[in-house]
RNA sequence: GGGCCUUUAGCUCAGGUGGUCAGAGCGCACGGCUGAUAACCGUGAGGUCUGUGGUUCGAAUCCACAAAGGCCCA
């Protein structure tokens, strides 16, 4: 059995953590902790796969801290915890990085470069920073199995995704549609609504032209309908005008001309006008107008006024310009009116040749020319730039345009009610996300725009027959005659053809799928389900727990839910913890341009990972922003951890000094009030922490633990100090109690601050046999005893501490320092136990505490400030002791090292010293304590109260 | 335009179901302890709990409206 050894204090947290990491590696602590739960009930966690083509940020540390603490907690509770890592590998972000490195920027250039090589670079790029991710994961103590991490580009993974798409296709929920979607002309692909939901996609105060245009009526000279738009480039594609049948319109005259607009929008007119007549929108229907341009051919029904329910009088003129292909409402209206829709703009965002005057111009560039042309032809009524919110491509920053094109969709709207129901069954932390952010999103659900006209992604497994248009969705490699493990990415997959029943050769559609579908498929695709691991997946779904940042609400959380609902009619997870954003000290978003990005490695090197973790758990409630800086972390969490460390260092020092060792006395109940009190506080804390953690509330649990640690240091230890230096039984009892408390605190904190907790636990429990691994992470989590009434001593101690506070304030007011003993204190209105009175007497440094009886709502305390000569001498002796101790330290003596003391002092002080001689000698380890008339050179001159004193200390060899 | 969140001492934040809930930490001032000491502890000053109405015997706490900030959507 090895004894307890003193430790360094204060502790260097970052260095300690590096040591602990080494220990975990050597001992295989992570693996052992996994083995420990092998027989336990499963606890399923899904890791939201990051893309490793960029460096991790502090917000990743945040999410990982919350993941890790609940996994560690469940593991300590004996559950078998699944901790498989994963990497998201496909998608536009990856392509964009490669494009940058190749200094190219268009699909044509990629095609020229060669898709095979391009995708090969993508595959390499996506693991470029994987080492940094692994390093960070390890450094923050997030136990994750990265060796078996799934990757979304693996053939097995893709095959599972294909299988799922086939299921969806068979149910008729995977279809091709001509729809308007946000479209990035640079990436030349449309974006899904959850890509638009990425932070930063919408940008405020985007300038755009705001033009009000005359549409001249065919049958009424000098009369125009006024329409307003912020996208002049859509005007060449105009097919119709829309009005609200129930809206009130007016016809006004201005000079020679007549203008029609909504009555509520008269404010847009410039200059004098006269209202000539009022009319309902109904009366405008069917009016024919002259097209602004002649690029589009005439067709029945085109260039007329149509009724629409989306027309509002909030802005514009109440008459809406409708370009079939460049607005969702526009497209639907034109299709309902049976109009043929033709594009005026190509996939590259430039005008097609049929738009003769602007052909080849990018749409946004063309705006001023179009405005000028309208002005020249006197069709422009007014042009006034506006600022509004506008969407941009979340990866390449190009302004998006709304553009109709053929895309593949998943009919998520078909399962909307099931999604809402499953969402309601999920325990969200914080709770408001369920019906707020997520609920609202689901209420306004749209079909999922799944396809991407890009290169690096899971190929859409649909083969179409060019002759009979038959369409086949493939659900496995085998269906294609491919052997397992074949690379099925573009361009290889596009070579694979199928024989159609009609005899023609079916070819795959060119698109890949939204990479968000990949990550949403991880519950089954990570296991290559259903080709392998059927039982495993079925047992592991839905997950018990996931956690990601709030930006994933409409990202990964949604895709998980949507796919699980469509494929298995199940929610994908039962509990989800959603931390908010990490922002800088001033509360601003972190951005490279602002230069306020906090580097996670730098932060952790400065403060320690545990401090950062603890800070995340305790600084604010989940759901609020984290205003982070190294200084803030150190000042709160770092200080707290140091306090805990010092408390345990104190125990180690005195246990070592007394030769006390843990073991043997476990389970015995101590008798001293302070011991019983701190153990009751421990019990109370466990009873708070465990239910909180069961409810995924790390915040409350950590706060309760923090109060316990503070109670231990600032009250238990403060009042027990002398007992650690007293008689053997006293030392044993207090060491044993503090040992129990701190060992339990280490267990309680293990899920949150895994490094410090393990170091402290192992310092306190060095282990029975050499080589046998001892780690707090292999211990069970403390559990509350059966609920009972709150022990009375907790209330008594609360009262006692409040009374002590009052008494200290009284001393402060009278300027009587604590070291001056007083005769007594009187507590009125409460009966304290003799033990409690003793504790209070020691805290207040008074001879005795009286409780003359009686009960009061608010008990009070009084102090007897009368100083007797005896008390004064007592105070002098105490002051002398303090000076002696300081001197010992200055001379570099260690505790227990014996000395001989000689002093010269006046009679009054000498009397005080001789009166307390025995006590002084014991406290200061003085073999002798002699008064001299004169001292040789080298004596120290001190002052005790008003009395000068010279002292000489001599070493007496080493302590026994 | 809509949804959600936030607004409590100089700063960062706690304050289930309305009645010692006006708090903590940091900072500041003063002090104590003096073998946890490049540590620890205490005392004190500081807030009409964003504003305005309302419900109530009683509201930081519930309701309505407003303002400011943040996130998200349109």
PDB file of N, CA, C and O (backbone and C1' of nucleotides) in Angstrom, chain A residues 197 199 202 432 437 440 554 589 621 624-625 627 646 650 654 713-714 718 721 805 819 882 888 893 895, chain B residues 3-6 12-14 26 30-37 39 41-43 70-74:
ATOM      1  N   UNK A 197     -30.337  28.169 -44.678  1.00  0.00           N
ATOM      2  CA  UNK A 197     -30.490  28.424 -43.251  1.00  0.00           C
ATOM      3  C   UNK A 197     -29.140  28.480 -42.550  1.00  0.00           C
ATOM      4  O   UNK A 197     -29.086  28.638 -41.347  1.00  0.00           O
ATOM      5  N   UNK A 199     -25.804  30.010 -41.100  1.00  0.00           N
ATOM      6  CA  UNK A 199     -25.527  31.358 -40.603  1.00  0.00           C
ATOM      7  C   UNK A 199     -24.820  32.171 -41.680  1.00  0.00           C
ATOM      8  O   UNK A 199     -23.927  31.668 -42.358  1.00  0.00           O
ATOM      9  N   UNK A 202     -28.157  34.899 -45.209  1.00  0.00           N
ATOM     10  CA  UNK A 202     -28.891  36.142 -45.469  1.00  0.00           C
ATOM     11  C   UNK A 202     -28.075  37.312 -44.967  1.00  0.00           C
ATOM     12  O   UNK A 202     -27.517  37.265 -43.872  1.00  0.00           O
ATOM     13  N   UNK A 432     -37.209  25.461 -25.506  1.00  0.00           N
ATOM     14  CA  UNK A 432     -37.973  26.291 -26.444  1.00  0.00           C
ATOM     15  C   UNK A 432     -37.676  26.001 -27.903  1.00  0.00           C
ATOM     16  O   UNK A 432     -38.430  26.391 -28.784  1.00  0.00           O
ATOM     17  N   UNK A 437     -37.774  27.305 -32.749  1.00  0.00           N
ATOM     18  CA  UNK A 437     -36.990  27.255 -33.975  1.00  0.00           C
ATOM     19  C   UNK A 437     -37.267  26.011 -34.817  1.00  0.00           C
ATOM     20  O   UNK A 437     -37.462  26.103 -36.021  1.00  0.00           O
ATOM     21  N   UNK A 440     -41.307  25.743 -35.756  1.00  0.00           N
ATOM     22  CA  UNK A 440     -41.686  26.691 -36.809  1.00  0.00           C
ATOM     23  C   UNK A 440     -41.182  26.254 -38.165  1.00  0.00           C
ATOM     24  O   UNK A 440     -41.857  26.395 -39.176  1.00  0.00           O
ATOM     25  N   UNK A 554     -31.682  23.344 -38.236  1.00  0.00           N
ATOM     26  CA  UNK A 554     -32.281  23.107 -39.550  1.00  0.00           C
ATOM     27  C   UNK A 554     -31.295  22.417 -40.468  1.00  0.00           C
ATOM     28  O   UNK A 554     -31.555  22.248 -41.641  1.00  0.00           O
ATOM     29  N   UNK A 589     -19.865  38.462 -33.012  1.00  0.00           N
ATOM     30  CA  UNK A 589     -19.539  37.226 -33.712  1.00  0.00           C
ATOM     31  C   UNK A 589     -18.046  37.197 -34.017  1.00  0.00           C
ATOM     32  O   UNK A 589     -17.452  38.235 -34.295  1.00  0.00           O
ATOM     33  N   UNK A 621     -26.512  29.562 -18.712  1.00  0.00           N
ATOM     34  CA  UNK A 621     -27.443  28.469 -18.989  1.00  0.00           C
ATOM     35  C   UNK A 621     -27.346  28.092 -20.460  1.00  0.00           C
ATOM     36  O   UNK A 621     -27.068  28.934 -21.305  1.00  0.00           O
ATOM     37  N   UNK A 624     -27.853  30.337 -24.012  1.00  0.00           N
ATOM     38  CA  UNK A 624     -27.336  31.703 -24.061  1.00  0.00           C
ATOM     39  C   UNK A 624     -25.960  31.707 -24.723  1.00  0.00           C
ATOM     40  O   UNK A 624     -25.297  30.681 -24.813  1.00  0.00           O
ATOM     41  N   UNK A 625     -25.553  32.899 -25.151  1.00  0.00           N
ATOM     42  CA  UNK A 625     -24.259  33.017 -25.822  1.00  0.00           C
ATOM     43  C   UNK A 625     -23.104  32.904 -24.830  1.00  0.00           C
ATOM     44  O   UNK A 625     -23.246  33.232 -23.663  1.00  0.00           O
ATOM     45  N   UNK A 627     -19.601  34.410 -24.090  1.00  0.00           N
ATOM     46  CA  UNK A 627     -18.648  35.487 -24.394  1.00  0.00           C
ATOM     47  C   UNK A 627     -17.296  35.070 -23.848  1.00  0.00           C
ATOM     48  O   UNK A 627     -17.034  35.204 -22.656  1.00  0.00           O
ATOM     49  N   UNK A 646      -6.050  23.077  -4.451  1.00  0.00           N
ATOM     50  CA  UNK A 646      -5.421  23.441  -3.187  1.00  0.00           C
ATOM     51  C   UNK A 646      -6.034  22.682  -2.018  1.00  0.00           C
ATOM     52  O   UNK A 646      -5.337  22.286  -1.084  1.00  0.00           O
ATOM     53  N   UNK A 650      -3.905  20.341   0.378  1.00  0.00           N
ATOM     54  CA  UNK A 650      -3.885  20.501   1.832  1.00  0.00           C
ATOM     55  C   UNK A 650      -4.027  19.143   2.524  1.00  0.00           C
ATOM     56  O   UNK A 650      -3.256  18.787   3.416  1.00  0.00           O
ATOM     57  N   UNK A 654      -1.098  17.170   4.929  1.00  0.00           N
ATOM     58  CA  UNK A 654      -1.250  16.831   6.335  1.00  0.00           C
ATOM     59  C   UNK A 654      -1.406  15.333   6.555  1.00  0.00           C
ATOM     60  O   UNK A 654      -0.988  14.813   7.588  1.00  0.00           O
ATOM     61  N   UNK A 713     -13.996  24.136   1.066  1.00  0.00           N
ATOM     62  CA  UNK A 713     -12.810  24.961   1.266  1.00  0.00           C
ATOM     63  C   UNK A 713     -13.061  26.079   2.275  1.00  0.00           C
ATOM     64  O   UNK A 713     -12.269  26.289   3.183  1.00  0.00           O
ATOM     65  N   UNK A 714     -14.161  26.787   2.104  1.00  0.00           N
ATOM     66  CA  UNK A 714     -14.331  28.007   2.879  1.00  0.00           C
ATOM     67  C   UNK A 714     -15.015  27.773   4.216  1.00  0.00           C
ATOM     68  O   UNK A 714     -15.073  28.678   5.029  1.00  0.00           O
ATOM     69  N   UNK A 718     -11.704  25.519   6.655  1.00  0.00           N
ATOM     70  CA  UNK A 718     -11.416  26.704   7.467  1.00  0.00           C
ATOM     71  C   UNK A 718     -11.606  26.380   8.947  1.00  0.00           C
ATOM     72  O   UNK A 718     -10.807  26.748   9.797  1.00  0.00           O
ATOM     73  N   UNK A 721      -9.118  23.182  10.217  1.00  0.00           N
ATOM     74  CA  UNK A 721      -7.679  23.251  10.024  1.00  0.00           C
ATOM     75  C   UNK A 721      -6.883  22.667  11.194  1.00  0.00           C
ATOM     76  O   UNK A 721      -6.004  21.836  11.009  1.00  0.00           O
ATOM     77  N   UNK A 805     -21.234  35.386  10.316  1.00  0.00           N
ATOM     78  CA  UNK A 805     -21.113  36.528   9.421  1.00  0.00           C
ATOM     79  C   UNK A 805     -21.435  37.824  10.173  1.00  0.00           C
ATOM     80  O   UNK A 805     -20.707  38.814  10.090  1.00  0.00           O
ATOM     81  N   UNK A 819      -7.636  38.174  15.764  1.00  0.00           N
ATOM     82  CA  UNK A 819      -6.625  37.506  16.586  1.00  0.00           C
ATOM     83  C   UNK A 819      -6.736  37.900  18.047  1.00  0.00           C
ATOM     84  O   UNK A 819      -6.158  37.256  18.907  1.00  0.00           O
ATOM     85  N   UNK A 882       2.109  34.061  15.558  1.00  0.00           N
ATOM     86  CA  UNK A 882       1.997  34.357  14.132  1.00  0.00           C
ATOM     87  C   UNK A 882       3.316  34.897  13.593  1.00  0.00           C
ATOM     88  O   UNK A 882       3.796  34.525  12.531  1.00  0.00           O
ATOM     89  N   UNK A 888       9.850  31.610  10.762  1.00  0.00           N
ATOM     90  CA  UNK A 888      10.237  30.246  10.350  1.00  0.00           C
ATOM     91  C   UNK A 888      10.241  30.127   8.840  1.00  0.00           C
ATOM     92  O   UNK A 888      11.173  29.606   8.236  1.00  0.00           O
ATOM     93  N   UNK A 893      12.390  27.105   6.960  1.00  0.00           N
ATOM     94  CA  UNK A 893      12.156  25.886   7.735  1.00  0.00           C
ATOM     95  C   UNK A 893      10.914  25.172   7.217  1.00  0.00           C
ATOM     96  O   UNK A 893       9.965  25.813   6.776  1.00  0.00           O
ATOM     97  N   UNK A 895       7.608  22.585   7.890  1.00  0.00           N
ATOM     98  CA  UNK A 895       6.745  22.298   9.030  1.00  0.00           C
ATOM     99  C   UNK A 895       7.269  21.090   9.794  1.00  0.00           C
ATOM    100  O   UNK A 895       7.697  20.109   9.197  1.00  0.00           O
TER     101      UNK A 895
ATOM    102  P     G B   3     -44.721  36.697 -34.363  1.00  0.00           P
ATOM    103  O5'   G B   3     -43.709  35.475 -34.210  1.00  0.00           O
ATOM    104  C5'   G B   3     -44.141  34.146 -34.442  1.00  0.00           C
ATOM    105  C4'   G B   3     -42.986  33.198 -34.290  1.00  0.00           C
ATOM    106  C3'   G B   3     -42.210  33.320 -32.995  1.00  0.00           C
ATOM    107  O3'   G B   3     -42.857  32.672 -31.931  1.00  0.00           O
ATOM    108  C1'   G B   3     -40.698  33.214 -34.796  1.00  0.00           C
ATOM    109  P     C B   4     -42.701  33.235 -30.439  1.00  0.00           P
ATOM    110  O5'   C B   4     -41.215  32.794 -30.056  1.00  0.00           O
ATOM    111  C5'   C B   4     -40.868  31.425 -29.986  1.00  0.00           C
ATOM    112  C4'   C B   4     -39.373  31.278 -29.877  1.00  0.00           C
ATOM    113  C3'   C B   4     -38.714  32.060 -28.753  1.00  0.00           C
ATOM    114  O3'   C B   4     -38.863  31.439 -27.498  1.00  0.00           O
ATOM    115  C1'   C B   4     -37.481  32.373 -30.715  1.00  0.00           C
ATOM    116  P     C B   5     -38.911  32.312 -26.175  1.00  0.00           P
ATOM    117  O5'   C B   5     -37.398  32.774 -26.023  1.00  0.00           O
ATOM    118  C5'   C B   5     -36.363  31.802 -25.839  1.00  0.00           C
ATOM    119  C4'   C B   5     -35.014  32.460 -25.920  1.00  0.00           C
ATOM    120  C3'   C B   5     -34.790  33.624 -24.968  1.00  0.00           C
ATOM    121  O3'   C B   5     -34.495  33.195 -23.660  1.00  0.00           O
ATOM    122  C1'   C B   5     -34.014  34.211 -27.100  1.00  0.00           C
ATOM    123  P     U B   6     -34.935  34.097 -22.442  1.00  0.00           P
ATOM    124  O5'   U B   6     -33.888  35.295 -22.529  1.00  0.00           O
ATOM    125  C5'   U B   6     -32.500  35.044 -22.353  1.00  0.00           C
ATOM    126  C4'   U B   6     -31.712  36.285 -22.649  1.00  0.00           C
ATOM    127  C3'   U B   6     -32.067  37.508 -21.824  1.00  0.00           C
ATOM    128  O3'   U B   6     -31.442  37.475 -20.560  1.00  0.00           O
ATOM    129  C1'   U B   6     -31.901  38.130 -24.086  1.00  0.00           C
ATOM    130  P     U B  12     -21.180  42.569 -19.487  1.00  0.00           P
ATOM    131  O5'   U B  12     -20.948  41.133 -18.833  1.00  0.00           O
ATOM    132  C5'   U B  12     -19.877  40.310 -19.303  1.00  0.00           C
ATOM    133  C4'   U B  12     -19.901  38.996 -18.580  1.00  0.00           C
ATOM    134  C3'   U B  12     -21.250  38.310 -18.508  1.00  0.00           C
ATOM    135  O3'   U B  12     -21.547  37.618 -19.705  1.00  0.00           O
ATOM    136  C1'   U B  12     -20.241  38.272 -16.365  1.00  0.00           C
ATOM    137  P     C B  13     -23.038  37.211 -20.034  1.00  0.00           P
ATOM    138  O5'   C B  13     -23.316  36.145 -18.896  1.00  0.00           O
ATOM    139  C5'   C B  13     -24.624  35.941 -18.358  1.00  0.00           C
ATOM    140  C4'   C B  13     -24.461  35.272 -17.029  1.00  0.00           C
ATOM    141  C3'   C B  13     -25.748  34.828 -16.347  1.00  0.00           C
ATOM    142  O3'   C B  13     -26.143  33.560 -16.826  1.00  0.00           O
ATOM    143  C1'   C B  13     -24.376  35.948 -14.790  1.00  0.00           C
ATOM    144  P     A B  14     -27.649  33.109 -16.764  1.00  0.00           P
ATOM    145  O5'   A B  14     -27.751  32.390 -15.347  1.00  0.00           O
ATOM    146  C5'   A B  14     -27.968  33.150 -14.215  1.00  0.00           C
ATOM    147  C4'   A B  14     -27.992  32.279 -13.019  1.00  0.00           C
ATOM    148  C3'   A B  14     -29.403  31.991 -12.517  1.00  0.00           C
ATOM    149  O3'   A B  14     -29.915  30.809 -13.075  1.00  0.00           O
ATOM    150  C1'   A B  14     -28.132  32.979 -10.799  1.00  0.00           C
ATOM    151  P     C B  26     -14.574  36.432  -6.155  1.00  0.00           P
ATOM    152  O5'   C B  26     -14.302  37.286  -7.474  1.00  0.00           O
ATOM    153  C5'   C B  26     -13.620  36.717  -8.587  1.00  0.00           C
ATOM    154  C4'   C B  26     -13.665  37.649  -9.767  1.00  0.00           C
ATOM    155  C3'   C B  26     -13.126  39.051  -9.510  1.00  0.00           C
ATOM    156  O3'   C B  26     -11.710  39.093  -9.598  1.00  0.00           O
ATOM    157  C1'   C B  26     -15.187  39.206 -10.650  1.00  0.00           C
ATOM    158  P     C B  30      -8.025  51.133   0.229  1.00  0.00           P
ATOM    159  O5'   C B  30      -8.548  50.472   1.574  1.00  0.00           O
ATOM    160  C5'   C B  30      -9.097  51.294   2.607  1.00  0.00           C
ATOM    161  C4'   C B  30      -9.831  50.456   3.614  1.00  0.00           C
ATOM    162  C3'   C B  30      -9.004  49.379   4.316  1.00  0.00           C
ATOM    163  O3'   C B  30      -8.194  49.897   5.337  1.00  0.00           O
ATOM    164  C1'   C B  30     -11.079  48.474   3.661  1.00  0.00           C
ATOM    165  P     G B  31      -6.792  49.147   5.685  1.00  0.00           P
ATOM    166  O5'   G B  31      -7.262  47.726   6.225  1.00  0.00           O
ATOM    167  C5'   G B  31      -7.738  47.601   7.558  1.00  0.00           C
ATOM    168  C4'   G B  31      -8.475  46.310   7.742  1.00  0.00           C
ATOM    169  C3'   G B  31      -7.648  45.043   7.929  1.00  0.00           C
ATOM    170  O3'   G B  31      -7.047  44.983   9.205  1.00  0.00           O
ATOM    171  C1'   G B  31      -9.516  44.584   6.576  1.00  0.00           C
ATOM    172  P     G B  32      -5.763  44.069   9.431  1.00  0.00           P
ATOM    173  O5'   G B  32      -6.378  42.617   9.521  1.00  0.00           O
ATOM    174  C5'   G B  32      -7.370  42.308  10.504  1.00  0.00           C
ATOM    175  C4'   G B  32      -7.914  40.946  10.232  1.00  0.00           C
ATOM    176  C3'   G B  32      -6.907  39.807  10.298  1.00  0.00           C
ATOM    177  O3'   G B  32      -6.706  39.392  11.630  1.00  0.00           O
ATOM    178  C1'   G B  32      -8.256  39.572   8.370  1.00  0.00           C
ATOM    179  P     C B  33      -5.313  38.784  12.048  1.00  0.00           P
ATOM    180  O5'   C B  33      -5.264  37.417  11.248  1.00  0.00           O
ATOM    181  C5'   C B  33      -6.107  36.336  11.625  1.00  0.00           C
ATOM    182  C4'   C B  33      -5.977  35.224  10.612  1.00  0.00           C
ATOM    183  C3'   C B  33      -4.572  34.641  10.466  1.00  0.00           C
ATOM    184  O3'   C B  33      -4.339  33.649  11.440  1.00  0.00           O
ATOM    185  C1'   C B  33      -5.466  35.067   8.327  1.00  0.00           C
ATOM    186  P     U B  34      -3.017  33.659  12.271  1.00  0.00           P
ATOM    187  O5'   U B  34      -1.889  33.189  11.268  1.00  0.00           O
ATOM    188  C5'   U B  34      -2.011  31.986  10.510  1.00  0.00           C
ATOM    189  C4'   U B  34      -1.178  32.156   9.272  1.00  0.00           C
ATOM    190  C3'   U B  34       0.325  32.143   9.533  1.00  0.00           C
ATOM    191  O3'   U B  34       0.829  31.093   8.753  1.00  0.00           O
ATOM    192  C1'   U B  34      -0.305  33.982   8.155  1.00  0.00           C
ATOM    193  P     G B  35       1.634  29.960   9.116  1.00  0.00           P
ATOM    194  O5'   G B  35       0.631  28.969   8.358  1.00  0.00           O
ATOM    195  C5'   G B  35       0.535  28.975   6.954  1.00  0.00           C
ATOM    196  C4'   G B  35       1.172  27.710   6.392  1.00  0.00           C
ATOM    197  C3'   G B  35       0.578  26.460   6.985  1.00  0.00           C
ATOM    198  O3'   G B  35      -0.113  25.757   5.964  1.00  0.00           O
ATOM    199  C1'   G B  35       2.961  26.459   7.087  1.00  0.00           C
ATOM    200  P     A B  36      -1.614  25.974   5.701  1.00  0.00           P
ATOM    201  O5'   A B  36      -1.570  26.192   4.135  1.00  0.00           O
ATOM    202  C5'   A B  36      -0.929  25.200   3.315  1.00  0.00           C
ATOM    203  C4'   A B  36      -1.324  25.491   1.886  1.00  0.00           C
ATOM    204  C3'   A B  36      -1.373  27.001   1.634  1.00  0.00           C
ATOM    205  O3'   A B  36      -0.195  27.524   1.040  1.00  0.00           O
ATOM    206  C1'   A B  36      -3.437  25.923   0.990  1.00  0.00           C
ATOM    207  P     U B  37       0.795  27.041   0.009  1.00  0.00           P
ATOM    208  O5'   U B  37       1.603  28.349  -0.309  1.00  0.00           O
ATOM    209  C5'   U B  37       1.228  29.261  -1.327  1.00  0.00           C
ATOM    210  C4'   U B  37       1.231  30.674  -0.784  1.00  0.00           C
ATOM    211  C3'   U B  37       2.579  31.148  -0.255  1.00  0.00           C
ATOM    212  O3'   U B  37       3.093  32.166  -1.107  1.00  0.00           O
ATOM    213  C1'   U B  37       0.772  31.738   1.182  1.00  0.00           C
ATOM    214  P     A B  39      -1.643  34.140  -5.602  1.00  0.00           P
ATOM    215  O5'   A B  39      -2.783  33.303  -4.869  1.00  0.00           O
ATOM    216  C5'   A B  39      -3.046  31.991  -5.357  1.00  0.00           C
ATOM    217  C4'   A B  39      -3.265  31.048  -4.204  1.00  0.00           C
ATOM    218  C3'   A B  39      -4.519  31.307  -3.395  1.00  0.00           C
ATOM    219  O3'   A B  39      -5.677  30.865  -4.062  1.00  0.00           O
ATOM    220  C1'   A B  39      -2.754  30.878  -1.933  1.00  0.00           C
ATOM    221  P     C B  41     -11.353  31.664  -0.588  1.00  0.00           P
ATOM    222  O5'   C B  41     -11.638  32.404   0.784  1.00  0.00           O
ATOM    223  C5'   C B  41     -11.960  31.655   1.941  1.00  0.00           C
ATOM    224  C4'   C B  41     -11.981  32.540   3.141  1.00  0.00           C
ATOM    225  C3'   C B  41     -12.885  33.761   3.060  1.00  0.00           C
ATOM    226  O3'   C B  41     -14.232  33.419   3.292  1.00  0.00           O
ATOM    227  C1'   C B  41     -10.812  34.401   3.959  1.00  0.00           C
ATOM    228  P     G B  42     -15.367  34.357   2.746  1.00  0.00           P
ATOM    229  O5'   G B  42     -15.308  35.575   3.759  1.00  0.00           O
ATOM    230  C5'   G B  42     -15.586  35.357   5.133  1.00  0.00           C
ATOM    231  C4'   G B  42     -15.296  36.607   5.902  1.00  0.00           C
ATOM    232  C3'   G B  42     -16.148  37.809   5.554  1.00  0.00           C
ATOM    233  O3'   G B  42     -17.389  37.737   6.211  1.00  0.00           O
ATOM    234  C1'   G B  42     -13.883  38.463   5.715  1.00  0.00           C
ATOM    235  P     U B  43     -18.642  38.449   5.584  1.00  0.00           P
ATOM    236  O5'   U B  43     -18.310  39.973   5.816  1.00  0.00           O
ATOM    237  C5'   U B  43     -18.355  40.528   7.131  1.00  0.00           C
ATOM    238  C4'   U B  43     -17.979  41.974   7.087  1.00  0.00           C
ATOM    239  C3'   U B  43     -18.782  42.824   6.111  1.00  0.00           C
ATOM    240  O3'   U B  43     -20.021  43.221   6.662  1.00  0.00           O
ATOM    241  C1'   U B  43     -16.488  43.293   5.840  1.00  0.00           C
ATOM    242  P     G B  70     -27.471  43.297 -32.796  1.00  0.00           P
ATOM    243  O5'   G B  70     -27.602  41.756 -32.402  1.00  0.00           O
ATOM    244  C5'   G B  70     -26.552  41.132 -31.676  1.00  0.00           C
ATOM    245  C4'   G B  70     -26.980  39.745 -31.260  1.00  0.00           C
ATOM    246  C3'   G B  70     -27.425  38.828 -32.377  1.00  0.00           C
ATOM    247  O3'   G B  70     -26.342  38.281 -33.099  1.00  0.00           O
ATOM    248  C1'   G B  70     -28.932  38.659 -30.579  1.00  0.00           C
ATOM    249  P     C B  71     -26.534  37.926 -34.649  1.00  0.00           P
ATOM    250  O5'   C B  71     -27.379  36.579 -34.571  1.00  0.00           O
ATOM    251  C5'   C B  71     -26.818  35.422 -33.966  1.00  0.00           C
ATOM    252  C4'   C B  71     -27.870  34.349 -33.849  1.00  0.00           C
ATOM    253  C3'   C B  71     -28.581  33.973 -35.135  1.00  0.00           C
ATOM    254  O3'   C B  71     -27.822  33.114 -35.962  1.00  0.00           O
ATOM    255  C1'   C B  71     -30.173  34.243 -33.428  1.00  0.00           C
ATOM    256  P     C B  72     -27.986  33.242 -37.543  1.00  0.00           P
ATOM    257  O5'   C B  72     -29.473  32.747 -37.787  1.00  0.00           O
ATOM    258  C5'   C B  72     -29.817  31.388 -37.557  1.00  0.00           C
ATOM    259  C4'   C B  72     -31.304  31.201 -37.608  1.00  0.00           C
ATOM    260  C3'   C B  72     -32.004  31.481 -38.928  1.00  0.00           C
ATOM    261  O3'   C B  72     -31.788  30.465 -39.883  1.00  0.00           O
ATOM    262  C1'   C B  72     -33.297  32.335 -37.162  1.00  0.00           C
ATOM    263  P     C B  73     -31.855  30.834 -41.426  1.00  0.00           P
ATOM    264  O5'   C B  73     -33.391  31.226 -41.631  1.00  0.00           O
ATOM    265  C5'   C B  73     -34.361  30.206 -41.810  1.00  0.00           C
ATOM    266  C4'   C B  73     -35.748  30.756 -41.705  1.00  0.00           C
ATOM    267  C3'   C B  73     -36.294  31.474 -42.926  1.00  0.00           C
ATOM    268  O3'   C B  73     -36.691  30.570 -43.938  1.00  0.00           O
ATOM    269  C1'   C B  73     -36.882  32.667 -40.987  1.00  0.00           C
ATOM    270  P     A B  74     -36.553  31.021 -45.457  1.00  0.00           P
ATOM    271  O5'   A B  74     -37.674  32.150 -45.576  1.00  0.00           O
ATOM    272  C5'   A B  74     -39.055  31.813 -45.508  1.00  0.00           C
ATOM    273  C4'   A B  74     -39.872  33.065 -45.674  1.00  0.00           C
ATOM    274  C3'   A B  74     -39.591  33.872 -46.938  1.00  0.00           C
ATOM    275  O3'   A B  74     -40.321  33.362 -48.050  1.00  0.00           O
ATOM    276  C1'   A B  74     -39.594  35.298 -45.064  1.00  0.00           C
TER     277        A B  74
END
